[in-house]
Amino acid sequence: QVQLVESGGGLVQTGGSLRLSCAASGRVFSMYAMGWFRQAPGKEREFVAAIAWTAGTPNYADFVKGRFTISRDNAKNTLYLQMYSLKPEDTAVYYCAARLTGYVSPYSSSSYDYWGQGTQVTVSS
């Protein structure tokens, strides 16, 4: 089993920044990749970013447009999402996820096997 715990969400003004963290525990060695998804009220969960645990180029959603950076610290079993220039449309619950395989689409939520509880990000205008 893999447990994921997100932190770092909060309330910020337009143009502000936040750094989200996701701490993984349990059978971390079984993870192939981790990613971030978000879900706004009344909308479907959507892909934000993903990165392989051992190697590979990060994947980003188009709406990020250079504002977000995904990174990892393997020694600490921690995933990060650094967000700059936040906009009201970024308001959502952000979820950390982990998948065990590398042959599935990194953009689909159904590809991931473990999920955190989520952390709320609210951007005021």
PDB file of C-alpha atoms in Angstrom:
ATOM      1  CA  GLN A   1       0.000   0.000   0.000  1.00  0.00           C
ATOM      2  CA  VAL A   2       1.009   3.592  -0.638  1.00  0.00           C
ATOM      3  CA  GLN A   3      -0.259   6.497   1.424  1.00  0.00           C
ATOM      4  CA  LEU A   4      -0.221  10.059   0.102  1.00  0.00           C
ATOM      5  CA  VAL A   5      -0.697  13.216   2.150  1.00  0.00           C
ATOM      6  CA  GLU A   6      -0.942  16.644   0.518  1.00  0.00           C
ATOM      7  CA  SER A   7      -0.177  19.944   2.188  1.00  0.00           C
ATOM      8  CA  GLY A   8       0.490  23.560   1.281  1.00  0.00           C
ATOM      9  CA  GLY A   9      -2.903  24.680   0.054  1.00  0.00           C
ATOM     10  CA  GLY A  10      -4.530  27.869   1.199  1.00  0.00           C
ATOM     11  CA  LEU A  11      -6.005  31.220   0.256  1.00  0.00           C
ATOM     12  CA  VAL A  12      -3.955  33.568  -1.918  1.00  0.00           C
ATOM     13  CA  GLN A  13      -4.579  36.654  -4.008  1.00  0.00           C
ATOM     14  CA  THR A  14      -4.392  36.762  -7.776  1.00  0.00           C
ATOM     15  CA  GLY A  15      -0.741  36.724  -8.825  1.00  0.00           C
ATOM     16  CA  GLY A  16       0.393  34.982  -5.671  1.00  0.00           C
ATOM     17  CA  SER A  17       2.202  31.694  -5.303  1.00  0.00           C
ATOM     18  CA  LEU A  18       1.896  28.433  -3.423  1.00  0.00           C
ATOM     19  CA  ARG A  19       4.033  25.345  -3.065  1.00  0.00           C
ATOM     20  CA  LEU A  20       2.147  22.105  -2.655  1.00  0.00           C
ATOM     21  CA  SER A  21       3.786  19.046  -1.145  1.00  0.00           C
ATOM     22  CA  CYS A  22       2.834  15.383  -1.235  1.00  0.00           C
ATOM     23  CA  ALA A  23       4.478  13.016   1.216  1.00  0.00           C
ATOM     24  CA  ALA A  24       4.429   9.350   0.239  1.00  0.00           C
ATOM     25  CA  SER A  25       4.786   6.457   2.638  1.00  0.00           C
ATOM     26  CA  GLY A  26       4.373   2.703   2.611  1.00  0.00           C
ATOM     27  CA  ARG A  27       5.574   0.681  -0.375  1.00  0.00           C
ATOM     28  CA  VAL A  28       7.058   3.691  -2.120  1.00  0.00           C
ATOM     29  CA  PHE A  29       9.464   1.498  -4.090  1.00  0.00           C
ATOM     30  CA  SER A  30       6.516   0.183  -6.096  1.00  0.00           C
ATOM     31  CA  MET A  31       5.633   3.599  -7.563  1.00  0.00           C
ATOM     32  CA  TYR A  32       6.466   4.317 -11.197  1.00  0.00           C
ATOM     33  CA  ALA A  33       5.274   7.923 -11.352  1.00  0.00           C
ATOM     34  CA  MET A  34       3.371  10.574  -9.454  1.00  0.00           C
ATOM     35  CA  GLY A  35       1.160  13.411 -10.564  1.00  0.00           C
ATOM     36  CA  TRP A  36      -1.139  16.254  -9.644  1.00  0.00           C
ATOM     37  CA  PHE A  37      -4.806  16.602 -10.569  1.00  0.00           C
ATOM     38  CA  ARG A  38      -7.334  19.236  -9.618  1.00  0.00           C
ATOM     39  CA  GLN A  39     -11.099  19.465  -9.382  1.00  0.00           C
ATOM     40  CA  ALA A  40     -13.148  22.647  -9.268  1.00  0.00           C
ATOM     41  CA  PRO A  41     -16.801  22.718  -8.132  1.00  0.00           C
ATOM     42  CA  GLY A  42     -19.098  21.320 -10.804  1.00  0.00           C
ATOM     43  CA  LYS A  43     -16.235  20.183 -13.013  1.00  0.00           C
ATOM     44  CA  GLU A  44     -14.469  16.921 -13.745  1.00  0.00           C
ATOM     45  CA  ARG A  45     -11.117  16.133 -12.247  1.00  0.00           C
ATOM     46  CA  GLU A  46      -8.413  17.330 -14.616  1.00  0.00           C
ATOM     47  CA  PHE A  47      -4.746  16.612 -15.123  1.00  0.00           C
ATOM     48  CA  VAL A  48      -2.186  19.184 -14.003  1.00  0.00           C
ATOM     49  CA  ALA A  49       1.282  17.610 -14.123  1.00  0.00           C
ATOM     50  CA  ALA A  50       3.116  14.317 -13.717  1.00  0.00           C
ATOM     51  CA  ILE A  51       6.671  13.030 -13.420  1.00  0.00           C
ATOM     52  CA  ALA A  52       8.277   9.599 -13.373  1.00  0.00           C
ATOM     53  CA  TRP A  53       9.892   8.589 -10.125  1.00  0.00           C
ATOM     54  CA  THR A  54      13.164   7.417 -11.630  1.00  0.00           C
ATOM     55  CA  ALA A  55      13.544   9.205 -14.971  1.00  0.00           C
ATOM     56  CA  GLY A  56      11.699  11.008 -17.727  1.00  0.00           C
ATOM     57  CA  THR A  57      10.506  14.420 -18.822  1.00  0.00           C
ATOM     58  CA  PRO A  58       7.665  15.945 -16.804  1.00  0.00           C
ATOM     59  CA  ASN A  59       4.225  16.242 -18.396  1.00  0.00           C
ATOM     60  CA  TYR A  60       2.143  19.411 -18.042  1.00  0.00           C
ATOM     61  CA  ALA A  61      -1.371  20.463 -18.894  1.00  0.00           C
ATOM     62  CA  ASP A  62      -1.671  23.264 -21.444  1.00  0.00           C
ATOM     63  CA  PHE A  63      -3.331  25.630 -18.987  1.00  0.00           C
ATOM     64  CA  VAL A  64      -0.177  25.686 -16.850  1.00  0.00           C
ATOM     65  CA  LYS A  65       1.600  27.815 -19.490  1.00  0.00           C
ATOM     66  CA  GLY A  66       4.907  27.877 -17.646  1.00  0.00           C
ATOM     67  CA  ARG A  67       3.430  28.929 -14.305  1.00  0.00           C
ATOM     68  CA  PHE A  68       3.696  25.584 -12.523  1.00  0.00           C
ATOM     69  CA  THR A  69       6.680  23.326 -11.921  1.00  0.00           C
ATOM     70  CA  ILE A  70       6.511  19.724 -10.742  1.00  0.00           C
ATOM     71  CA  SER A  71       9.497  18.233  -8.958  1.00  0.00           C
ATOM     72  CA  ARG A  72      10.408  15.358  -6.685  1.00  0.00           C
ATOM     73  CA  ASP A  73      12.786  14.538  -3.873  1.00  0.00           C
ATOM     74  CA  ASN A  74      13.342  10.801  -3.996  1.00  0.00           C
ATOM     75  CA  ALA A  75      15.300  10.740  -0.734  1.00  0.00           C
ATOM     76  CA  LYS A  76      12.361  12.313   1.094  1.00  0.00           C
ATOM     77  CA  ASN A  77       9.677  10.463  -0.891  1.00  0.00           C
ATOM     78  CA  THR A  78       8.055  13.804  -1.570  1.00  0.00           C
ATOM     79  CA  LEU A  79       6.422  15.355  -4.627  1.00  0.00           C
ATOM     80  CA  TYR A  80       6.071  19.111  -5.110  1.00  0.00           C
ATOM     81  CA  LEU A  81       4.055  21.498  -7.224  1.00  0.00           C
ATOM     82  CA  GLN A  82       5.364  25.056  -7.291  1.00  0.00           C
ATOM     83  CA  MET A  83       2.687  27.434  -8.541  1.00  0.00           C
ATOM     84  CA  TYR A  84       3.311  31.046  -9.568  1.00  0.00           C
ATOM     85  CA  SER A  85       1.070  33.772 -10.969  1.00  0.00           C
ATOM     86  CA  LEU A  86      -2.056  32.123  -9.655  1.00  0.00           C
ATOM     87  CA  LYS A  87      -5.413  33.033 -11.162  1.00  0.00           C
ATOM     88  CA  PRO A  88      -8.973  32.686  -9.839  1.00  0.00           C
ATOM     89  CA  GLU A  89      -9.549  29.872 -12.339  1.00  0.00           C
ATOM     90  CA  ASP A  90      -6.852  27.880 -10.541  1.00  0.00           C
ATOM     91  CA  THR A  91      -9.192  27.562  -7.565  1.00  0.00           C
ATOM     92  CA  ALA A  92      -9.773  23.859  -6.938  1.00  0.00           C
ATOM     93  CA  VAL A  93      -8.984  20.938  -4.713  1.00  0.00           C
ATOM     94  CA  TYR A  94      -5.569  19.649  -5.729  1.00  0.00           C
ATOM     95  CA  TYR A  95      -4.904  15.933  -5.462  1.00  0.00           C
ATOM     96  CA  CYS A  96      -1.659  14.024  -5.409  1.00  0.00           C
ATOM     97  CA  ALA A  97      -1.685  10.647  -7.144  1.00  0.00           C
ATOM     98  CA  ALA A  98       0.663   7.728  -7.741  1.00  0.00           C
ATOM     99  CA  ARG A  99       0.632   5.020 -10.390  1.00  0.00           C
ATOM    100  CA  LEU A 100       2.384   1.691 -10.444  1.00  0.00           C
ATOM    101  CA  THR A 101       2.817   1.262 -14.205  1.00  0.00           C
ATOM    102  CA  GLY A 102       4.442   3.212 -17.000  1.00  0.00           C
ATOM    103  CA  TYR A 103       2.489   1.967 -20.012  1.00  0.00           C
ATOM    104  CA  VAL A 104      -0.728   3.855 -19.209  1.00  0.00           C
ATOM    105  CA  SER A 105      -1.602   7.442 -20.073  1.00  0.00           C
ATOM    106  CA  PRO A 106      -0.227   9.930 -17.536  1.00  0.00           C
ATOM    107  CA  TYR A 107      -3.087  12.304 -18.385  1.00  0.00           C
ATOM    108  CA  SER A 108      -5.947  10.066 -17.275  1.00  0.00           C
ATOM    109  CA  SER A 109      -7.023   9.868 -13.653  1.00  0.00           C
ATOM    110  CA  SER A 110      -7.973   6.226 -14.201  1.00  0.00           C
ATOM    111  CA  SER A 111      -4.292   5.407 -14.718  1.00  0.00           C
ATOM    112  CA  TYR A 112      -3.454   6.144 -11.095  1.00  0.00           C
ATOM    113  CA  ASP A 113      -3.690   3.663  -8.256  1.00  0.00           C
ATOM    114  CA  TYR A 114      -3.370   5.793  -5.129  1.00  0.00           C
ATOM    115  CA  TRP A 115      -4.771   9.190  -4.188  1.00  0.00           C
ATOM    116  CA  GLY A 116      -4.383  11.654  -1.375  1.00  0.00           C
ATOM    117  CA  GLN A 117      -7.226  13.438   0.382  1.00  0.00           C
ATOM    118  CA  GLY A 118      -6.597  16.677  -1.489  1.00  0.00           C
ATOM    119  CA  THR A 119      -5.698  20.200  -0.454  1.00  0.00           C
ATOM    120  CA  GLN A 120      -7.814  23.268  -1.177  1.00  0.00           C
ATOM    121  CA  VAL A 121      -6.335  26.100  -3.227  1.00  0.00           C
ATOM    122  CA  THR A 122      -8.399  29.275  -3.384  1.00  0.00           C
ATOM    123  CA  VAL A 123      -7.325  32.292  -5.425  1.00  0.00           C
ATOM    124  CA  SER A 124      -9.208  35.515  -4.779  1.00  0.00           C
ATOM    125  CA  SER A 125      -9.644  38.236  -7.386  1.00  0.00           C
TER     126      SER A 125
END
